[in-house]
Coordinates of N, CA, C and O in Angstrom, one line a residue:
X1 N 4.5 11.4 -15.5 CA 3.3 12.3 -15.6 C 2.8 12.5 -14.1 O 1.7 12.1 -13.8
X2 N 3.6 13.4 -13.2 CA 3.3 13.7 -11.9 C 2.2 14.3 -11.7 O 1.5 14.2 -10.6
X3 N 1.7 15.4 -13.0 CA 0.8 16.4 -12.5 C -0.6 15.6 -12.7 O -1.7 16.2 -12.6
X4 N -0.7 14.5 -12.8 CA -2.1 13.6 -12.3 C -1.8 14.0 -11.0 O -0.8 14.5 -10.5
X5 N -3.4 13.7 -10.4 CA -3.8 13.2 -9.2 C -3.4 12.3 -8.9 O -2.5 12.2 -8.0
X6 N -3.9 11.0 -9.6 CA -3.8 9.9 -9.4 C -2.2 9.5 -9.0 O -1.8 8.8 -8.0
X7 N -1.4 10.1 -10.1 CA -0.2 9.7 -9.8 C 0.5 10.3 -8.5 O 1.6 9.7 -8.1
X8 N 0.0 11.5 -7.6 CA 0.4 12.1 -6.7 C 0.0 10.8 -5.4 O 0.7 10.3 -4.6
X9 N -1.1 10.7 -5.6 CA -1.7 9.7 -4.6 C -0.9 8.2 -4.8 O -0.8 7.5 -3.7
X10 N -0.6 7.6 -5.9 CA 0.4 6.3 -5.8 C 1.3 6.9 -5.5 O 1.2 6.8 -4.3
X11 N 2.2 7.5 -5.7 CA 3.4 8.3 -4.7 C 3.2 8.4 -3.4 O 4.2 8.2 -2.8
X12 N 2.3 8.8 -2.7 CA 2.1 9.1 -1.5 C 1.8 7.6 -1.0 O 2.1 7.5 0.2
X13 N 1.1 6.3 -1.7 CA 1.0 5.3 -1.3 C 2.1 4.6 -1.1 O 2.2 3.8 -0.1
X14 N 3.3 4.8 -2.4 CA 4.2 4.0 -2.5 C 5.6 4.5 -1.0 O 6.4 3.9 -0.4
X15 N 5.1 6.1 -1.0 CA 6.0 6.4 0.1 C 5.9 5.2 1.5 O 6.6 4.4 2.2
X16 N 4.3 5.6 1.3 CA 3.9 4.3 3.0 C 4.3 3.1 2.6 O 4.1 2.3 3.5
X17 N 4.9 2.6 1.7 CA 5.4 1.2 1.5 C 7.2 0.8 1.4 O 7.9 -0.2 1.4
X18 N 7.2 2.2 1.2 CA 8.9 2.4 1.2 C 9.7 2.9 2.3 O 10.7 2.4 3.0
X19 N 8.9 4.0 2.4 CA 9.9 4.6 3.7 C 9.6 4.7 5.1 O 10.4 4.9 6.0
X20 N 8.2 4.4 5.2 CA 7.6 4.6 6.2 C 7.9 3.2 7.2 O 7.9 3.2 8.4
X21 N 8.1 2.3 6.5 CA 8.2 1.1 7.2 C 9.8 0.7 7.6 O 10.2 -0.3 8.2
X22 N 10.5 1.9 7.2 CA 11.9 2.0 8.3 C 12.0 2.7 9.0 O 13.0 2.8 9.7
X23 N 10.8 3.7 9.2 CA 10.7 4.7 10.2 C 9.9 4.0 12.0 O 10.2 4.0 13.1
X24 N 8.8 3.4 11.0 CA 7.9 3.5 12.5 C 7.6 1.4 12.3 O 7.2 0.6 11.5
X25 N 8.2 1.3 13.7 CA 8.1 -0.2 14.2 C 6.7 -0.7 14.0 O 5.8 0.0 13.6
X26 N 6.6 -2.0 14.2 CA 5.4 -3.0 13.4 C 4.8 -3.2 15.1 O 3.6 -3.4 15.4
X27 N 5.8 -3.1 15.8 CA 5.4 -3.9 17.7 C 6.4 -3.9 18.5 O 7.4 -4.3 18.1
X28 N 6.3 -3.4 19.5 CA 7.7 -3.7 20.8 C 7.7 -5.1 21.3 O 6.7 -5.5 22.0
X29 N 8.6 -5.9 21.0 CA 9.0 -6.9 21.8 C 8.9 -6.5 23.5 O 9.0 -5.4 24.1
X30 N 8.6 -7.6 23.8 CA 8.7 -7.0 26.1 C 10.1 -7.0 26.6 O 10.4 -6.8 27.8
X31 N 11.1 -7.4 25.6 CA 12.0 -6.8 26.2 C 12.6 -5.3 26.0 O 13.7 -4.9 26.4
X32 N 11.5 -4.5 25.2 CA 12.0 -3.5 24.9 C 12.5 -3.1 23.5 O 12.4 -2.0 23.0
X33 N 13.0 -3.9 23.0 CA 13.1 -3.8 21.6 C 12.0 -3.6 20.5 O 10.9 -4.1 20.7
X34 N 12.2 -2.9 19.4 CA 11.2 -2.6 18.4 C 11.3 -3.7 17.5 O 12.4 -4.1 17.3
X35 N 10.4 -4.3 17.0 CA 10.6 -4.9 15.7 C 9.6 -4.6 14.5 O 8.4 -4.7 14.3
X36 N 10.8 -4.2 13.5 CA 10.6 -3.4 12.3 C 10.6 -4.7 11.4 O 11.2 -5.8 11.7
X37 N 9.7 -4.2 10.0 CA 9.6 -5.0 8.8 C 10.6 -6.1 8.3 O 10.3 -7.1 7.6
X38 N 11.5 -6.0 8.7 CA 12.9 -6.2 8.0 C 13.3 -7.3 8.3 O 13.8 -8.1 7.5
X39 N 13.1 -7.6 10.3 CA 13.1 -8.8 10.6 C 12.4 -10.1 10.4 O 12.6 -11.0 11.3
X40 N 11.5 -10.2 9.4 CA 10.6 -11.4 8.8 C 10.3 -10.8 7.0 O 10.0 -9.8 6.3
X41 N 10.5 -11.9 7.0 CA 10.9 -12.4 5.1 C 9.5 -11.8 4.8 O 9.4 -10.8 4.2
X42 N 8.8 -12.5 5.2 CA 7.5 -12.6 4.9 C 6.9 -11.0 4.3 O 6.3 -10.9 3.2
X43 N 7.2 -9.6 5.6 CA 7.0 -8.8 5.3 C 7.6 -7.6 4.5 O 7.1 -6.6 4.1
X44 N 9.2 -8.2 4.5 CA 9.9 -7.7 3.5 C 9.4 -7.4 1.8 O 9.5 -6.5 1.0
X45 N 8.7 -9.2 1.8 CA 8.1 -9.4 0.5 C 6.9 -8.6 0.1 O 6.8 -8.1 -1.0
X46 N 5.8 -8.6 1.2 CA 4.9 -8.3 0.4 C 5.3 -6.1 0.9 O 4.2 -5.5 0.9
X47 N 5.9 -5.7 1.1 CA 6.1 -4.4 1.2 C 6.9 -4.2 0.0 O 6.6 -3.3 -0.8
X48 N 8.0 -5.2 -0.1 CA 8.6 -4.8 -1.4 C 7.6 -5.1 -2.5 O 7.6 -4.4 -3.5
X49 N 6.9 -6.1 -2.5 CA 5.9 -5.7 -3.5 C 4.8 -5.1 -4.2 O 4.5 -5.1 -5.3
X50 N 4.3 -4.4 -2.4 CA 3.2 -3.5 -2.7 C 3.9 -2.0 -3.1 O 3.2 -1.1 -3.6
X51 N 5.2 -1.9 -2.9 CA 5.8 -0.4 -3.4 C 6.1 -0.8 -5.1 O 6.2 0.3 -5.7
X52 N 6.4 -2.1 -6.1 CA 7.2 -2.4 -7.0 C 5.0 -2.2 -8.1 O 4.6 -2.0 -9.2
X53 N 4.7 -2.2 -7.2 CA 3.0 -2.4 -7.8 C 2.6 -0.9 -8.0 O 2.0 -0.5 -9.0
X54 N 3.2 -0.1 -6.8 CA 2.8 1.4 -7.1 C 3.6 2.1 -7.8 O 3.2 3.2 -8.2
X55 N 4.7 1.8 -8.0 CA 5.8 2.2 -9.0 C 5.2 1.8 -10.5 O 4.9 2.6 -11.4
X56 N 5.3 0.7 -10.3 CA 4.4 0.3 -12.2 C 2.9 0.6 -12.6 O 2.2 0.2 -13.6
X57 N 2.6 1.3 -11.7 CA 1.5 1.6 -12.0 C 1.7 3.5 -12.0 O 1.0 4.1 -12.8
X58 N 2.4 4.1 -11.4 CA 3.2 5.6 -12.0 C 3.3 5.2 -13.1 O 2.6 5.5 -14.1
X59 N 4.3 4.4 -13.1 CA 5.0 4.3 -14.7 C 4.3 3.8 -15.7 O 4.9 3.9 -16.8
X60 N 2.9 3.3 -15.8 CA 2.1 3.2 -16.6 C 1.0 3.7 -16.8 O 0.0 3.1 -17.2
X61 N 1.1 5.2 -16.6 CA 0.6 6.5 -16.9 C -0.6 6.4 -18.5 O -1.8 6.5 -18.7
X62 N 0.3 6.3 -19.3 CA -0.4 5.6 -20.7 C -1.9 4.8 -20.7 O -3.0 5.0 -21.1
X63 N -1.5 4.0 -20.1 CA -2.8 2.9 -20.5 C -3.3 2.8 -18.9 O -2.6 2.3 -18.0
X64 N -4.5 3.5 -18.8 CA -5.4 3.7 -17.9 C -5.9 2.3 -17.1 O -5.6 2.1 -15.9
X65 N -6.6 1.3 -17.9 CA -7.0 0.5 -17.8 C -5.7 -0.9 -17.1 O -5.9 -1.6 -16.1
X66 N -4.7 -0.9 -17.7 CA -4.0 -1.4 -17.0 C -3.7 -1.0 -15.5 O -3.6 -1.9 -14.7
X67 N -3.4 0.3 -15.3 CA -2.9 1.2 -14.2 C -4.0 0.6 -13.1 O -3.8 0.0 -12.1
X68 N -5.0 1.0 -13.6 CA -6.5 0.8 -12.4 C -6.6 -0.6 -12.4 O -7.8 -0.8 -12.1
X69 N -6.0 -1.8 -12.7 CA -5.9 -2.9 -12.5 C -4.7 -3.5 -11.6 O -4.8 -4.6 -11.0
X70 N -3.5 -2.8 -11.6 CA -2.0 -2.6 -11.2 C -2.6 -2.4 -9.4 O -2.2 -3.0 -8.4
X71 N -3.6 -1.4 -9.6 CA -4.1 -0.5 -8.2 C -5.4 -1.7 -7.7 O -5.6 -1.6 -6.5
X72 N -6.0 -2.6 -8.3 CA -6.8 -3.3 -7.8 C -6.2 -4.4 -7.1 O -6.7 -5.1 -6.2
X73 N -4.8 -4.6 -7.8 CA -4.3 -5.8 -7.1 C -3.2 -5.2 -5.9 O -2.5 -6.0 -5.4
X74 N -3.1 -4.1 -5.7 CA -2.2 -3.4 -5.1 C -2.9 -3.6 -3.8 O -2.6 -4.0 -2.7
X75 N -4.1 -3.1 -4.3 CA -5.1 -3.0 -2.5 C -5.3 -4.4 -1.9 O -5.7 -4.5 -0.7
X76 N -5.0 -5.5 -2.8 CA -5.6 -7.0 -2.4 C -4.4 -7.4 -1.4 O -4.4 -7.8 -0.2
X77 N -3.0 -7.1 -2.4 CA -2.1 -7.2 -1.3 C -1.4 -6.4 -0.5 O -0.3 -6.7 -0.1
X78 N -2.3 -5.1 -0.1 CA -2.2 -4.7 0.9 C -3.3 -5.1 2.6 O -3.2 -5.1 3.8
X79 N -4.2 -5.4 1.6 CA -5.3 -6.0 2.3 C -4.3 -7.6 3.3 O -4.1 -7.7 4.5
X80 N -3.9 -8.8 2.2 CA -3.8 -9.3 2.6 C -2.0 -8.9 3.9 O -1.7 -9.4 5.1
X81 N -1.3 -8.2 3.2 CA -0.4 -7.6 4.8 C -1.5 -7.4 5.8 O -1.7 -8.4 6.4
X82 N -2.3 -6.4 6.1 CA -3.0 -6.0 7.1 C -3.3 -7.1 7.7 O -3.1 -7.3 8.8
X83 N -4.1 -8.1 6.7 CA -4.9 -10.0 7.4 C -3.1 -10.6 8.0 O -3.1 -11.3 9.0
X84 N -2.5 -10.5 7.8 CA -0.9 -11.0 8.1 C -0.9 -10.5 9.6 O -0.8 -11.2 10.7
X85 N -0.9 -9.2 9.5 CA -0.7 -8.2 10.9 C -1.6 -8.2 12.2 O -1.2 -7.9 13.3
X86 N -2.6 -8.5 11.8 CA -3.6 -8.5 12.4 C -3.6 -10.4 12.8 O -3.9 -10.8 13.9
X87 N -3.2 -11.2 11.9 CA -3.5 -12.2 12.7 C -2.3 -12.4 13.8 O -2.3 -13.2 14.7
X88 N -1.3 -11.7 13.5 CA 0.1 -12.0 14.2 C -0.2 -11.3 15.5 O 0.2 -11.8 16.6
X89 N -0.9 -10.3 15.5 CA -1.3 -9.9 16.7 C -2.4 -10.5 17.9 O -2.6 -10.4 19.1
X90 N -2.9 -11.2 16.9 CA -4.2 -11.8 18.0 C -3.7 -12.6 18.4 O -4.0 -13.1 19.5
X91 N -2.8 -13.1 17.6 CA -2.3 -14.9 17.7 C -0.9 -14.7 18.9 O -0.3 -15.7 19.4
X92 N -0.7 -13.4 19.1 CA 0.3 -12.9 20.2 C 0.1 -12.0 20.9 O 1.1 -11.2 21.2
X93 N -1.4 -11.7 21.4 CA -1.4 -10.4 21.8 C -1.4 -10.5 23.5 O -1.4 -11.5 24.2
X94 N -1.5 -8.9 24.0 CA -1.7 -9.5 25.2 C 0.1 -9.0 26.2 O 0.9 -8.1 26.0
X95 N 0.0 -9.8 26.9 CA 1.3 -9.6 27.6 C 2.2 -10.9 27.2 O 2.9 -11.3 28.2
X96 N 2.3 -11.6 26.3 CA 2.4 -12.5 26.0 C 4.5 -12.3 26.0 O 5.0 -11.2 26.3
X97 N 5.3 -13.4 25.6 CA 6.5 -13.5 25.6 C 6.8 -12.4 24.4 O 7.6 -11.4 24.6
X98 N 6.1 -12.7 23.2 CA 6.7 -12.1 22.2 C 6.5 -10.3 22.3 O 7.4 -9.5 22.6
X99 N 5.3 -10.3 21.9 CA 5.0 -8.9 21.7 C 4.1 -8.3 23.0 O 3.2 -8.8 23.6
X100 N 4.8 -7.2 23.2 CA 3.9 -6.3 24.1 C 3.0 -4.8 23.9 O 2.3 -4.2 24.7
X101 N 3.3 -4.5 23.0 CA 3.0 -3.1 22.7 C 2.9 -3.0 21.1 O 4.0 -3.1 20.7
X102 N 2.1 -2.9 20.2 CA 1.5 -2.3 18.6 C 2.3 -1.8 18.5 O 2.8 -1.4 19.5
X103 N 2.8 -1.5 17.3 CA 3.3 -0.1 16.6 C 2.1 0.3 15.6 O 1.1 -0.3 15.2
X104 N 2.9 1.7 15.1 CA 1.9 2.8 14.3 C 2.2 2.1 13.1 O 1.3 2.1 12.3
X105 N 3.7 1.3 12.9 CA 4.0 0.5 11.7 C 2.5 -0.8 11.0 O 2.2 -1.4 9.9
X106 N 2.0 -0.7 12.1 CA 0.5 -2.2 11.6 C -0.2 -1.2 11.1 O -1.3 -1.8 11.0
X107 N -0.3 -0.2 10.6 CA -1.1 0.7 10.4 C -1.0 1.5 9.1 O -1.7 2.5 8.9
X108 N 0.1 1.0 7.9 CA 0.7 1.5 6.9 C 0.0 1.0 6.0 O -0.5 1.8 5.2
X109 N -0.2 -0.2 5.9 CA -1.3 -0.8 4.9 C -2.4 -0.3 4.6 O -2.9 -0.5 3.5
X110 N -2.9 0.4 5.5 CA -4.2 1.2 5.7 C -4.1 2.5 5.2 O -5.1 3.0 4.6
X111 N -3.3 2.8 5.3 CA -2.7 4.6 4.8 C -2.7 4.2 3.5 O -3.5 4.8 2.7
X112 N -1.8 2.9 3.0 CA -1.8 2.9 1.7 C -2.8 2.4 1.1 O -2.9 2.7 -0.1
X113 N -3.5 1.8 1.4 CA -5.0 1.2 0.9 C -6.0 2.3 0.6 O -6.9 2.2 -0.2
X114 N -5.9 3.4 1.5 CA -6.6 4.6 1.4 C -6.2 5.3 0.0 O -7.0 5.8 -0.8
X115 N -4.8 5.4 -0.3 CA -4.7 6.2 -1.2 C -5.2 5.6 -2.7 O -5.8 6.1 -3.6
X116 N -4.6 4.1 -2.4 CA -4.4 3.7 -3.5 C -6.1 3.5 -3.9 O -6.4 3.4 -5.1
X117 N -7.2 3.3 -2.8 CA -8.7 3.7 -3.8 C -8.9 5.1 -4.1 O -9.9 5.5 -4.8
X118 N -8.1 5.9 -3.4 CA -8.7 7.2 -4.3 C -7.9 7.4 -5.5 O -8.3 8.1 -6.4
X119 N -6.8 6.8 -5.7 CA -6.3 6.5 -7.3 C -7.0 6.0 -8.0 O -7.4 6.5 -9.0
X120 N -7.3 5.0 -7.6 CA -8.4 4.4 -8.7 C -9.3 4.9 -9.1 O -9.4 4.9 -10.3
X121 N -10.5 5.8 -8.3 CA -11.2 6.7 -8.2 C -10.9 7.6 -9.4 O -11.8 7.9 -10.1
X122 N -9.4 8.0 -9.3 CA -9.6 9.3 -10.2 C -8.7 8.4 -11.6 O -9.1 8.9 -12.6
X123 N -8.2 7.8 -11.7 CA -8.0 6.9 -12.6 C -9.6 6.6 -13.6 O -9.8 7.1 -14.7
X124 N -10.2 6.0 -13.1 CA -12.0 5.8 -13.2 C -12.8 7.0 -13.9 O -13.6 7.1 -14.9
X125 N -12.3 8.2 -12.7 CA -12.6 9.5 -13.3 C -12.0 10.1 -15.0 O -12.5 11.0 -15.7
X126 N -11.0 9.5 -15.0 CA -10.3 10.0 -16.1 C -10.3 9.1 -17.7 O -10.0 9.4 -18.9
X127 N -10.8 7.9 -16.9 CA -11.1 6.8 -18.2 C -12.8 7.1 -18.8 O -12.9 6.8 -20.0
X128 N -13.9 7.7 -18.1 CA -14.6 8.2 -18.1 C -14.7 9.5 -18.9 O -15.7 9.9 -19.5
X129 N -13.9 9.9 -18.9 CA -14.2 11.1 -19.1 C -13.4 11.5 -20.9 O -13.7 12.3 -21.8
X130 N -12.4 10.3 -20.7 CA -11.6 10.0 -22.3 C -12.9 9.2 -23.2 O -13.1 9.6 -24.3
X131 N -13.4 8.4 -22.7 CA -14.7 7.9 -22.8 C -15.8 8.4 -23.6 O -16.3 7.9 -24.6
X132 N -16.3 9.7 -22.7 CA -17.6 10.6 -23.1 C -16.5 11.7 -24.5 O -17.2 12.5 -25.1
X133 N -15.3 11.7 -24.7 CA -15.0 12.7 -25.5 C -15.3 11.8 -26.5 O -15.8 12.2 -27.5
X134 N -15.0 10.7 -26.4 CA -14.7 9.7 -27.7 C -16.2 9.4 -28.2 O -16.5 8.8 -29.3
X135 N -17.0 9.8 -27.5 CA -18.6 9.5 -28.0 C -19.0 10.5 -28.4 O -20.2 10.4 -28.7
X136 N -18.2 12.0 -28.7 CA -18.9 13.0 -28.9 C -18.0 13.3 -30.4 O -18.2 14.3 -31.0
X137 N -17.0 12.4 -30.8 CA -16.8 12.7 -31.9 C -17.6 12.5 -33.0 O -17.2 12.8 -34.1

């Protein structure tokens, strides 16, 4: 059921969880090298999970109430990637051995967290609104 909103916007969230994180690096190592998602388990997991969250939550188009629950826990663990990213950076930031330079990659969580509350939003909007028809019968 693409022609939701809602469902356009988990699409556009699940992209930032799929594809985008083999596009654009997480941080430059100082020797020049990028490092992308792929090289730590850790972030493999919760990316493969925050896309496996927005996928079942498309696919459970039907039942509203589950979907906007699918999307509540979607944002927690996107939230908690960002708390991951963010402490890996402080905890190495700087000119330090490891990392020298951010990537736009720390920044995907955010893209997807954005979308995925205005899904809910209109998810919310639509449970409402099935809601007031059902009171006017």
């Amino acid at each position: 059921m693409l022609q939701r909103v809602q469902s356009i916007y988990l699409l556009i969230a699940m992209i930032a969880t799929i594809v985008l994180p083999f596009l654009f690096p997480l941080w430059t190592l100082q020797n020049g090298k990028d490092f992308y998602f792929m090289l730590d388990l850790n972030f493999v997991v919760l990316f493969g999970l925050s896309s496996t969250l927005s996928l079942l939550s498309i696919v459970s188009y039907k039942k509203r109430q589950n979907q906007f629950v699918i999307g509540r826990l979607n944002i927690i663990l996107n939230l908690i990637l960002l708390g991951l990213f963010v402490y890996r950076s402080l905890n190495l930031s700087g000119e330090t051995v490891e990392v020298s330079e951010k990537g736009i990659g720390m920044f995907l969580p955010i893209v997807a967290i954005v979308f995925l509350v205005l899904a809910n939003k209109s998810i919310k909007k639509d449970e409402d609104l099935v809601k007031s028809v059902d009171r006017l019968r």
